[in-house]
Coordinates of C-alpha atoms in Angstrom, one line a residue:
X1 CA -4.9 41.9 -46.4
X2 CA -4.5 44.1 -43.4
X3 CA -1.2 44.1 -41.5
X4 CA -3.0 43.1 -38.3
X5 CA -4.1 39.8 -39.9
X6 CA -0.5 38.8 -40.5
X7 CA 0.7 40.0 -37.1
X8 CA -2.1 38.0 -35.5
X9 CA -1.2 34.9 -37.5
X10 CA 2.5 35.2 -36.5
X11 CA 1.7 35.8 -32.9
X12 CA -0.6 32.7 -32.9
X13 CA 2.1 30.4 -34.3
X14 CA 5.1 31.6 -32.3
X15 CA 4.0 30.0 -28.9
X16 CA 3.3 26.7 -30.6
X17 CA 6.8 26.7 -32.2
X18 CA 8.5 27.7 -29.0
X19 CA 6.7 25.0 -27.1
X20 CA 7.6 22.5 -29.7
X21 CA 11.3 23.5 -29.5
X22 CA 11.3 23.3 -25.7
X23 CA 9.6 19.9 -25.9
X24 CA 12.2 18.7 -28.5
X25 CA 15.2 19.9 -26.4
X26 CA 13.8 18.3 -23.2
X27 CA 13.2 14.9 -24.9
X28 CA 16.5 15.1 -26.7
X29 CA 18.3 15.5 -23.4
X30 CA 16.3 12.7 -21.8
X31 CA 17.2 10.3 -24.7
X32 CA 20.8 11.2 -24.7
X33 CA 21.1 10.7 -20.9
X34 CA 19.4 7.3 -21.2
X35 CA 21.7 6.3 -24.0
X36 CA 24.8 7.3 -22.1
X37 CA 23.5 5.6 -18.9
X38 CA 22.8 2.4 -20.8
X39 CA 26.3 2.4 -22.3
X40 CA 27.9 2.9 -18.9
X41 CA 25.8 0.1 -17.4
X42 CA 26.8 -2.2 -20.2
X43 CA 30.5 -1.4 -19.6
X44 CA 30.2 -2.1 -15.9
X45 CA 28.3 -5.3 -16.6
X46 CA 31.0 -6.5 -19.0
X47 CA 33.7 -5.8 -16.4
X48 CA 31.7 -7.6 -13.8
X49 CA 31.2 -10.6 -16.1
X50 CA 34.9 -10.7 -16.9
X51 CA 35.8 -10.5 -13.2
X52 CA 33.3 -13.3 -12.4
X53 CA 34.7 -15.5 -15.2
X54 CA 38.3 -14.9 -14.1
X55 CA 37.4 -15.9 -10.5
X56 CA 35.5 -18.9 -11.7
X57 CA 38.4 -20.0 -13.9
X58 CA 40.8 -19.6 -11.0
X59 CA 38.7 -21.9 -8.8
X60 CA 38.9 -24.7 -11.3

């Protein structure tokens, strides 16, 4: 097979692979940010619940 055939095949696949990698990195960053945001929100909510329960117990 001619060398041009393989060069064309490689040049055809490279943009798809690069786009896939960029897509993967972007979504990975989005999911990690969402995970850390949810963990932080859960921590704040737990602190607020504990504070509310302490205030409620003090009133009784």
